[in-house]
mmCIF file of C-alpha atoms in Angstrom:
data_model
loop_
_atom_site.group_PDB
_atom_site.id
_atom_site.type_symbol
_atom_site.label_atom_id
_atom_site.label_comp_id
_atom_site.label_asym_id
_atom_site.label_seq_id
_atom_site.Cartn_x
_atom_site.Cartn_y
_atom_site.Cartn_z
ATOM 1 C CA UNK H 51 79.994 -32.903 40.403
ATOM 2 C CA UNK H 52 80.569 -31.650 43.947
ATOM 3 C CA UNK H 53 77.621 -32.147 46.313
ATOM 4 C CA UNK H 54 76.573 -29.564 48.854
ATOM 5 C CA UNK H 55 76.744 -31.189 52.290
ATOM 6 C CA UNK H 56 73.406 -29.545 53.106
ATOM 7 C CA UNK H 57 71.745 -30.854 49.951
ATOM 8 C CA UNK H 58 68.930 -33.351 50.435
ATOM 9 C CA UNK H 59 70.287 -35.100 47.336
ATOM 10 C CA UNK H 60 73.741 -35.896 48.811
ATOM 11 C CA UNK H 61 74.610 -39.584 49.285
ATOM 12 C CA UNK H 62 72.857 -41.008 52.281
ATOM 13 C CA UNK H 63 70.356 -38.156 52.439
ATOM 14 C CA UNK H 64 66.648 -38.993 52.737
ATOM 15 C CA UNK H 65 64.978 -39.648 49.401
ATOM 16 C CA UNK H 66 62.706 -37.064 47.841
ATOM 17 C CA UNK H 67 59.792 -39.390 48.538
ATOM 18 C CA UNK H 68 60.694 -39.506 52.192
ATOM 19 C CA UNK H 69 61.007 -35.711 52.330
ATOM 20 C CA UNK H 70 57.593 -35.345 50.665
ATOM 21 C CA UNK H 71 56.060 -37.748 53.191
ATOM 22 C CA UNK H 72 57.655 -35.794 56.014
ATOM 23 C CA UNK H 73 56.339 -32.511 54.636
ATOM 24 C CA UNK H 74 52.848 -33.902 54.423
ATOM 25 C CA UNK H 75 53.057 -35.274 57.948
ATOM 26 C CA UNK H 76 54.608 -32.116 59.424
ATOM 27 C CA UNK H 77 51.336 -30.229 60.071
ATOM 28 C CA UNK H 78 49.968 -33.239 61.986
ATOM 29 C CA UNK H 79 53.176 -33.484 63.982
ATOM 30 C CA UNK H 80 53.044 -29.774 64.783
ATOM 31 C CA UNK H 81 49.496 -30.155 66.037
ATOM 32 C CA UNK H 82 50.476 -32.906 68.478
ATOM 33 C CA UNK H 83 51.128 -31.719 71.963
ATOM 34 C CA UNK H 84 49.496 -28.269 71.578
ATOM 35 C CA UNK H 85 45.909 -27.311 71.821
ATOM 36 C CA UNK H 86 44.250 -25.409 68.956
ATOM 37 C CA UNK H 87 40.717 -24.078 68.622
ATOM 38 C CA UNK H 88 38.828 -24.832 65.414
ATOM 39 C CA UNK H 89 37.956 -21.605 63.604
ATOM 40 C CA UNK H 90 34.245 -21.348 62.745
ATOM 41 C CA UNK H 91 33.166 -21.195 59.131
ATOM 42 C CA UNK H 92 32.424 -17.657 57.987
ATOM 43 C CA UNK H 93 30.438 -18.240 54.797
ATOM 44 C CA UNK H 94 30.715 -16.337 51.548
ATOM 45 C CA UNK H 95 32.660 -13.086 51.463
ATOM 46 C CA UNK H 96 31.048 -9.949 50.069
ATOM 47 C CA UNK H 97 32.042 -9.161 46.480
ATOM 48 C CA UNK H 98 34.096 -6.018 46.075
ATOM 49 C CA UNK H 99 33.334 -3.722 43.120
ATOM 50 C CA UNK H 100 35.982 -3.850 40.409
ATOM 51 C CA UNK H 101 37.481 -0.624 39.075
ATOM 52 C CA UNK H 102 39.820 0.328 36.261
ATOM 53 C CA UNK H 103 40.702 3.412 34.243
ATOM 54 C CA UNK H 104 39.832 3.906 30.597
ATOM 55 C CA UNK H 105 41.584 7.089 29.467
ATOM 56 C CA UNK H 106 39.905 9.865 31.443
ATOM 57 C CA UNK H 107 36.983 7.555 32.414
ATOM 58 C CA UNK H 108 36.842 5.601 35.634
ATOM 59 C CA UNK H 109 34.906 2.349 35.121
ATOM 60 C CA UNK H 110 33.464 0.252 37.947
ATOM 61 C CA UNK H 111 31.659 -3.062 37.583
ATOM 62 C CA UNK H 112 29.362 -4.169 40.411
ATOM 63 C CA UNK H 113 27.684 -7.529 41.003
ATOM 64 C CA UNK H 114 23.907 -7.390 41.390
ATOM 65 C CA UNK H 115 23.235 -11.093 41.942
ATOM 66 C CA UNK H 116 24.977 -14.427 42.444
ATOM 67 C CA UNK H 117 23.312 -17.841 42.394
ATOM 68 C CA UNK H 118 23.900 -21.277 40.919
ATOM 69 C CA UNK H 119 20.989 -22.026 38.576
ATOM 70 C CA UNK H 120 20.013 -24.829 36.189
ATOM 71 C CA UNK H 121 21.819 -24.664 32.860
ATOM 72 C CA UNK H 122 23.398 -23.507 30.714
ATOM 73 C CA UNK H 123 21.046 -25.615 28.607
ATOM 74 C CA UNK H 124 18.461 -24.500 27.472
ATOM 75 C CA UNK H 125 19.371 -20.856 28.254
ATOM 76 C CA UNK H 126 22.152 -21.447 25.720
ATOM 77 C CA UNK H 127 21.791 -24.178 23.110
ATOM 78 C CA UNK H 128 18.030 -24.322 23.252
ATOM 79 C CA UNK H 129 17.981 -25.867 19.745
ATOM 80 C CA UNK H 130 20.635 -28.500 20.607
ATOM 81 C CA UNK H 131 20.377 -31.744 22.589
ATOM 82 C CA UNK H 132 20.997 -31.149 26.294
ATOM 83 C CA UNK H 133 23.836 -33.685 26.201
ATOM 84 C CA UNK H 134 25.718 -31.671 23.602
ATOM 85 C CA UNK H 135 25.772 -28.633 25.877
ATOM 86 C CA UNK H 136 26.692 -30.805 28.891
ATOM 87 C CA UNK H 137 29.613 -32.319 26.947
ATOM 88 C CA UNK H 138 30.951 -28.833 26.230
ATOM 89 C CA UNK H 139 30.699 -27.996 29.905
ATOM 90 C CA UNK H 140 32.470 -31.210 30.890
ATOM 91 C CA UNK H 141 35.271 -30.532 28.392
ATOM 92 C CA UNK H 142 35.593 -27.007 29.863
ATOM 93 C CA UNK H 143 35.928 -28.318 33.446
ATOM 94 C CA UNK H 144 32.567 -26.810 34.397
ATOM 95 C CA UNK H 145 29.478 -28.390 36.007
ATOM 96 C CA UNK H 146 27.397 -29.999 33.297
ATOM 97 C CA UNK H 147 23.931 -28.920 34.476
ATOM 98 C CA UNK H 148 24.473 -25.928 36.762
ATOM 99 C CA UNK H 149 26.041 -22.532 36.236
ATOM 100 C CA UNK H 150 26.434 -19.160 37.889
ATOM 101 C CA UNK H 151 25.826 -16.267 35.484
ATOM 102 C CA UNK H 152 27.023 -12.808 36.282
ATOM 103 C CA UNK H 153 24.568 -9.924 36.641
ATOM 104 C CA UNK H 154 26.889 -6.978 36.280
ATOM 105 C CA UNK H 155 25.820 -3.346 36.008
ATOM 106 C CA UNK H 156 28.612 -0.919 35.125
ATOM 107 C CA UNK H 157 29.293 2.588 36.447
ATOM 108 C CA UNK H 158 31.305 5.000 34.301
ATOM 109 C CA UNK H 159 32.481 8.270 35.780
ATOM 110 C CA UNK H 160 33.350 10.425 32.761
ATOM 111 C CA UNK H 161 34.616 13.267 34.912
ATOM 112 C CA UNK H 162 31.493 15.338 34.239
ATOM 113 C CA UNK H 163 28.740 12.683 34.537
ATOM 114 C CA UNK H 164 28.163 9.415 36.355
ATOM 115 C CA UNK H 165 26.623 6.897 33.966
ATOM 116 C CA UNK H 166 25.095 3.579 35.012
ATOM 117 C CA UNK H 167 24.649 0.782 32.477
ATOM 118 C CA UNK H 168 21.664 -1.417 33.444
ATOM 119 C CA UNK H 169 19.962 -1.532 36.829
ATOM 120 C CA UNK H 170 19.938 -5.184 37.877
ATOM 121 C CA UNK H 171 17.187 -7.389 39.250
ATOM 122 C CA UNK H 172 15.601 -5.317 41.972
ATOM 123 C CA UNK H 173 13.602 -7.031 44.712
ATOM 124 C CA UNK H 174 11.842 -9.593 42.539
ATOM 125 C CA UNK H 175 13.953 -10.018 39.417
ATOM 126 C CA UNK H 176 15.258 -13.098 37.651
ATOM 127 C CA UNK H 177 17.412 -13.678 40.749
ATOM 128 C CA UNK H 178 15.286 -12.299 43.600
ATOM 129 C CA UNK H 179 16.488 -11.382 47.047
ATOM 130 C CA UNK H 180 18.417 -12.444 49.042
ATOM 131 C CA UNK H 181 20.564 -13.730 46.139
ATOM 132 C CA UNK H 182 19.953 -10.719 43.899
ATOM 133 C CA UNK H 183 18.870 -7.103 43.907
ATOM 134 C CA UNK H 184 22.120 -5.819 45.433
ATOM 135 C CA UNK H 185 22.631 -2.795 43.191
ATOM 136 C CA UNK H 186 22.167 0.013 45.723
ATOM 137 C CA UNK H 187 24.442 -1.681 48.271
ATOM 138 C CA UNK H 188 27.048 -2.294 45.547
ATOM 139 C CA UNK H 189 26.863 1.345 44.399
ATOM 140 C CA UNK H 190 27.503 2.403 48.000
ATOM 141 C CA UNK H 191 30.426 -0.035 48.241
ATOM 142 C CA UNK H 192 31.823 1.596 45.060
ATOM 143 C CA UNK H 193 31.756 4.967 46.862
ATOM 144 C CA UNK H 194 28.664 6.475 45.202
ATOM 145 C CA UNK H 195 25.045 7.194 46.080
ATOM 146 C CA UNK H 196 22.067 6.603 43.728
ATOM 147 C CA UNK H 197 21.355 10.334 43.823
ATOM 148 C CA UNK H 198 24.710 10.959 42.150
ATOM 149 C CA UNK H 199 23.837 8.949 39.020
ATOM 150 C CA UNK H 200 23.225 11.360 36.106
ATOM 151 C CA UNK H 201 22.345 8.910 33.348
ATOM 152 C CA UNK H 202 20.940 5.351 33.476
ATOM 153 C CA UNK H 203 21.579 3.573 30.177
ATOM 154 C CA UNK H 204 19.517 0.431 29.549
ATOM 155 C CA UNK H 205 20.700 -2.209 27.068
ATOM 156 C CA UNK H 206 17.115 -3.548 26.985
ATOM 157 C CA UNK H 207 14.062 -3.930 29.146
ATOM 158 C CA UNK H 208 14.262 -7.460 30.596
ATOM 159 C CA UNK H 209 13.572 -7.602 34.326
ATOM 160 C CA UNK H 210 17.203 -8.295 35.310
ATOM 161 C CA UNK H 211 18.184 -4.979 33.660
ATOM 162 C CA UNK H 212 15.359 -2.662 34.776
ATOM 163 C CA UNK H 213 14.198 -4.319 37.973
ATOM 164 C CA UNK H 214 16.388 -2.084 40.101
ATOM 165 C CA UNK H 215 14.974 1.196 38.823
ATOM 166 C CA UNK H 216 12.220 1.274 41.449
ATOM 167 C CA UNK H 217 12.317 0.171 45.071
ATOM 168 C CA UNK H 218 9.132 -0.093 47.189
ATOM 169 C CA UNK H 219 7.326 2.119 44.671
ATOM 170 C CA UNK H 220 9.990 4.856 44.707
ATOM 171 C CA UNK H 221 12.438 5.833 42.020
ATOM 172 C CA UNK H 222 15.972 4.735 42.919
ATOM 173 C CA UNK H 223 17.785 7.238 40.693
ATOM 174 C CA UNK H 224 15.724 10.407 41.190
ATOM 175 C CA UNK H 225 18.075 12.815 39.414
ATOM 176 C CA UNK H 226 18.933 10.653 36.428
ATOM 177 C CA UNK H 227 17.703 10.721 32.878
ATOM 178 C CA UNK H 228 17.129 7.345 31.214
ATOM 179 C CA UNK H 229 18.431 6.169 27.855
ATOM 180 C CA UNK H 230 17.060 3.162 25.956
ATOM 181 C CA UNK H 231 16.751 2.090 22.347
ATOM 182 C CA UNK H 232 13.931 3.722 20.427
ATOM 183 C CA UNK H 233 12.814 0.344 19.049
ATOM 184 C CA UNK H 234 13.024 -1.196 22.516
ATOM 185 C CA UNK H 235 10.879 1.466 24.185
ATOM 186 C CA UNK H 236 8.248 1.382 21.442
ATOM 187 C CA UNK H 237 7.983 -2.398 21.552
ATOM 188 C CA UNK H 238 7.423 -2.662 25.316
ATOM 189 C CA UNK H 239 5.179 0.379 25.494
ATOM 190 C CA UNK H 240 2.722 -1.099 22.968
ATOM 191 C CA UNK H 241 -0.560 -2.196 24.639
ATOM 192 C CA UNK H 242 -0.444 -5.639 23.058
ATOM 193 C CA UNK H 243 2.667 -6.569 25.064
ATOM 194 C CA UNK H 244 0.667 -6.641 28.311
ATOM 195 C CA UNK H 245 -1.994 -8.695 26.549
ATOM 196 C CA UNK H 246 0.488 -11.552 25.987
ATOM 197 C CA UNK H 247 -0.059 -14.876 27.807
ATOM 198 C CA UNK H 248 0.105 -14.231 31.586
ATOM 199 C CA UNK H 249 2.790 -16.867 32.099
ATOM 200 C CA UNK H 250 5.004 -15.624 29.273
ATOM 201 C CA UNK H 251 8.273 -13.680 29.523
ATOM 202 C CA UNK H 252 6.743 -11.064 27.246
ATOM 203 C CA UNK H 253 3.897 -10.412 29.653
ATOM 204 C CA UNK H 254 6.194 -10.328 32.713
ATOM 205 C CA UNK H 255 8.602 -7.919 31.003
ATOM 206 C CA UNK H 256 5.764 -5.621 29.912
ATOM 207 C CA UNK H 257 4.452 -5.508 33.473
ATOM 208 C CA UNK H 258 7.836 -4.515 34.886
ATOM 209 C CA UNK H 259 8.338 -1.958 32.056
ATOM 210 C CA UNK H 260 4.947 -0.400 32.906
ATOM 211 C CA UNK H 261 5.915 -0.028 36.581
ATOM 212 C CA UNK H 262 9.615 0.805 36.386
ATOM 213 C CA UNK H 263 10.163 2.860 33.253
ATOM 214 C CA UNK H 264 6.961 4.048 31.584
ATOM 215 C CA UNK H 265 6.077 6.414 34.515
ATOM 216 C CA UNK H 266 9.273 8.394 33.813
ATOM 217 C CA UNK H 267 8.663 8.763 30.060
ATOM 218 C CA UNK H 268 9.341 12.522 30.196
ATOM 219 C CA UNK H 269 12.943 11.786 31.269
ATOM 220 C CA UNK H 270 13.573 8.934 28.821
ATOM 221 C CA UNK H 271 15.810 9.560 25.803
ATOM 222 C CA UNK H 272 15.094 7.036 23.038
ATOM 223 C CA UNK H 273 18.118 6.470 20.828
ATOM 224 C CA UNK H 274 19.038 4.701 17.653
ATOM 225 C CA UNK H 275 22.294 2.804 16.947
ATOM 226 C CA UNK H 276 25.172 5.243 16.487
ATOM 227 C CA UNK H 277 23.690 7.856 18.810
ATOM 228 C CA UNK H 278 25.983 9.567 21.276
ATOM 229 C CA UNK H 279 24.748 8.987 24.822
ATOM 230 C CA UNK H 280 27.259 11.335 26.447
ATOM 231 C CA UNK H 281 30.622 12.445 24.952
ATOM 232 C CA UNK H 282 32.687 9.298 24.338
ATOM 233 C CA UNK H 283 29.833 6.796 24.622
ATOM 234 C CA UNK H 284 27.840 5.607 21.592
ATOM 235 C CA UNK H 285 25.052 3.079 21.042
ATOM 236 C CA UNK H 286 25.806 -0.032 18.960
ATOM 237 C CA UNK H 287 23.098 -2.054 17.205
ATOM 238 C CA UNK H 288 22.689 -5.503 18.841
ATOM 239 C CA UNK H 289 19.108 -6.445 17.925
ATOM 240 C CA UNK H 290 17.761 -9.964 18.281
ATOM 241 C CA UNK H 291 17.838 -10.682 21.972
ATOM 242 C CA UNK H 292 15.056 -8.109 22.105
ATOM 243 C CA UNK H 293 13.806 -5.888 19.250
ATOM 244 C CA UNK H 294 15.844 -2.885 20.392
ATOM 245 C CA UNK H 295 18.707 -4.446 22.326
ATOM 246 C CA UNK H 296 21.830 -2.231 22.285
ATOM 247 C CA UNK H 297 25.513 -2.537 23.130
ATOM 248 C CA UNK H 298 27.673 0.493 23.847
ATOM 249 C CA UNK H 299 31.079 1.614 22.660
ATOM 250 C CA UNK H 300 33.183 3.775 25.037
ATOM 251 C CA UNK H 301 36.276 5.684 24.056
ATOM 252 C CA UNK H 302 38.466 8.016 26.061
ATOM 253 C CA UNK H 303 42.079 9.036 25.660
ATOM 254 C CA UNK H 304 42.538 6.534 22.821
ATOM 255 C CA UNK H 305 41.302 3.652 25.016
ATOM 256 C CA UNK H 306 38.197 1.693 24.027
ATOM 257 C CA UNK H 307 35.677 -0.541 25.776
ATOM 258 C CA UNK H 308 32.583 -2.435 24.637
ATOM 259 C CA UNK H 309 29.662 -2.880 27.076
ATOM 260 C CA UNK H 310 27.648 -5.545 25.263
ATOM 261 C CA UNK H 311 24.642 -6.210 27.487
ATOM 262 C CA UNK H 312 23.219 -9.671 26.749
ATOM 263 C CA UNK H 313 25.305 -10.596 23.710
ATOM 264 C CA UNK H 314 26.396 -13.663 25.738
ATOM 265 C CA UNK H 315 24.559 -15.646 28.399
ATOM 266 C CA UNK H 316 27.480 -17.963 29.107
ATOM 267 C CA UNK H 317 31.130 -17.130 28.624
ATOM 268 C CA UNK H 318 31.976 -20.586 27.236
ATOM 269 C CA UNK H 319 28.886 -21.825 25.412
ATOM 270 C CA UNK H 320 27.749 -18.544 23.853
ATOM 271 C CA UNK H 321 31.165 -17.805 22.380
ATOM 272 C CA UNK H 322 32.085 -21.361 21.353
ATOM 273 C CA UNK H 323 28.767 -21.672 19.517
ATOM 274 C CA UNK H 324 27.319 -18.253 18.704
ATOM 275 C CA UNK H 325 24.977 -20.017 16.282
ATOM 276 C CA UNK H 326 23.244 -21.919 19.090
ATOM 277 C CA UNK H 327 19.869 -20.490 19.954
ATOM 278 C CA UNK H 328 19.425 -18.634 23.261
ATOM 279 C CA UNK H 329 16.222 -19.278 25.194
ATOM 280 C CA UNK H 330 15.611 -15.621 25.964
ATOM 281 C CA UNK H 331 16.334 -14.309 22.451
ATOM 282 C CA UNK H 332 13.111 -13.039 20.958
ATOM 283 C CA UNK H 333 14.461 -13.409 17.400
ATOM 284 C CA UNK H 334 16.740 -16.485 17.432
ATOM 285 C CA UNK H 335 18.206 -15.981 13.953
ATOM 286 C CA UNK H 336 18.978 -12.312 14.447
ATOM 287 C CA UNK H 337 20.350 -13.009 17.931
ATOM 288 C CA UNK H 338 22.857 -15.503 16.502
ATOM 289 C CA UNK H 339 23.879 -13.096 13.732
ATOM 290 C CA UNK H 340 24.366 -10.305 16.297
ATOM 291 C CA UNK H 341 26.595 -12.517 18.469
ATOM 292 C CA UNK H 342 28.846 -13.399 15.548
ATOM 293 C CA UNK H 343 29.109 -9.737 14.459
ATOM 294 C CA UNK H 344 29.772 -8.389 17.966
ATOM 295 C CA UNK H 345 32.275 -11.133 18.825
ATOM 296 C CA UNK H 346 34.080 -10.607 15.542
ATOM 297 C CA UNK H 347 34.323 -6.881 16.185
ATOM 298 C CA UNK H 348 35.665 -7.389 19.723
ATOM 299 C CA UNK H 349 38.209 -9.971 18.554
ATOM 300 C CA UNK H 350 39.352 -8.011 15.491
ATOM 301 C CA UNK H 351 39.739 -4.731 17.379
ATOM 302 C CA UNK H 352 41.188 -6.457 20.472
ATOM 303 C CA UNK H 353 39.167 -4.254 22.785
ATOM 304 C CA UNK H 354 38.121 -5.088 26.337
ATOM 305 C CA UNK H 355 34.517 -6.045 26.949
ATOM 306 C CA UNK H 356 32.099 -5.868 29.852
ATOM 307 C CA UNK H 357 29.760 -8.854 29.452
ATOM 308 C CA UNK H 358 26.723 -8.528 31.722
ATOM 309 C CA UNK H 359 26.298 -12.291 32.233
ATOM 310 C CA UNK H 360 29.947 -13.376 32.295
ATOM 311 C CA UNK H 361 31.554 -14.257 35.588
ATOM 312 C CA UNK H 362 32.305 -11.261 37.805
ATOM 313 C CA UNK H 363 34.124 -8.896 37.420
ATOM 314 C CA UNK H 364 32.702 -9.543 33.932
ATOM 315 C CA UNK H 365 35.565 -7.870 32.071
ATOM 316 C CA UNK H 366 37.530 -9.715 29.421
ATOM 317 C CA UNK H 367 38.574 -10.051 25.787
ATOM 318 C CA UNK H 368 37.349 -12.139 22.884
ATOM 319 C CA UNK H 369 39.740 -14.388 20.988
ATOM 320 C CA UNK H 370 38.885 -15.865 17.615
ATOM 321 C CA UNK H 371 39.198 -19.657 17.566
ATOM 322 C CA UNK H 372 38.606 -21.013 14.093
ATOM 323 C CA UNK H 373 34.996 -20.235 13.223
ATOM 324 C CA UNK H 374 34.173 -19.733 16.927
ATOM 325 C CA UNK H 375 35.369 -17.535 19.765
ATOM 326 C CA UNK H 376 36.713 -17.777 23.287
ATOM 327 C CA UNK H 377 36.288 -15.496 26.324
ATOM 328 C CA UNK H 378 39.530 -14.460 27.964
ATOM 329 C CA UNK H 379 38.906 -13.060 31.462
ATOM 330 C CA UNK H 380 40.806 -9.890 32.314
ATOM 331 C CA UNK H 381 43.993 -10.258 34.318
ATOM 332 C CA UNK H 382 46.255 -7.158 34.374
ATOM 333 C CA UNK H 383 45.831 -5.810 30.832
ATOM 334 C CA UNK H 384 44.177 -2.635 32.083
ATOM 335 C CA UNK H 385 46.458 -2.042 35.062
ATOM 336 C CA UNK H 386 48.357 1.242 35.083
#
């Protein structure tokens, strides 16, 4: 074999180890003999809204909150030993006792209406300010104004989904009509909800519902599974997390998308073990059954999903893995 005279592997050339050592040392050598200022740290960068096309629809996901919190146990795996959940995290190269859930409302411009799915935390939600309650700023960053939103669709009435409907006592989306599950609205509107124990999630949710949604009852459309929200968008039954929790199926130009609300609270643990109980599910058994059904549908139909609590931009696919499932974050599948 003839050797290129310029090759580092010719006889007498420096060894690969020597070349590697030289490469590592090079930046230090380059710094010697010349002054350089140390650049100051700049902190976290703002998160840019994520946009893709679905047939004639333009879909934008926006991040309402970002914070590392304790978990995922018992938020996911409430009925399992904490160590079992920690072991799954360790095997998945994730922190064992901390995680950063997404809080991801979705804007869909159908060409005739601007539809918002879920309204985030607001000022005092599950992730309060300054780490949450970013929805209006994110809508602006996406190129819209709250006054342009025609329909606000709510998967359910937990505070991190309806907290952003009202700001300082004023309606944030003054021209919008609201859509929520019929069973969901009836449950939270019942007087006994506010009579629940003051330190309970049920009581806290009922209080926010009474402030943020009940006052606009004349503009609330209460729907059942299968109902058409606007042309191309239909409600999907996803009960269990709350009594009237809904997911939504979007279709345009032969392209499909599932916006599944809180069908997963962690993109690894929820899908690997859909049977594990979720702390915030009001009906644990039904919640587990819903997860299996929704994941199976997404995996079988191979349709993209927006998962509210998956890592931003919160768009991905579901892959079946034996009797369990796996979340596959979007790369370029939806690029044109």
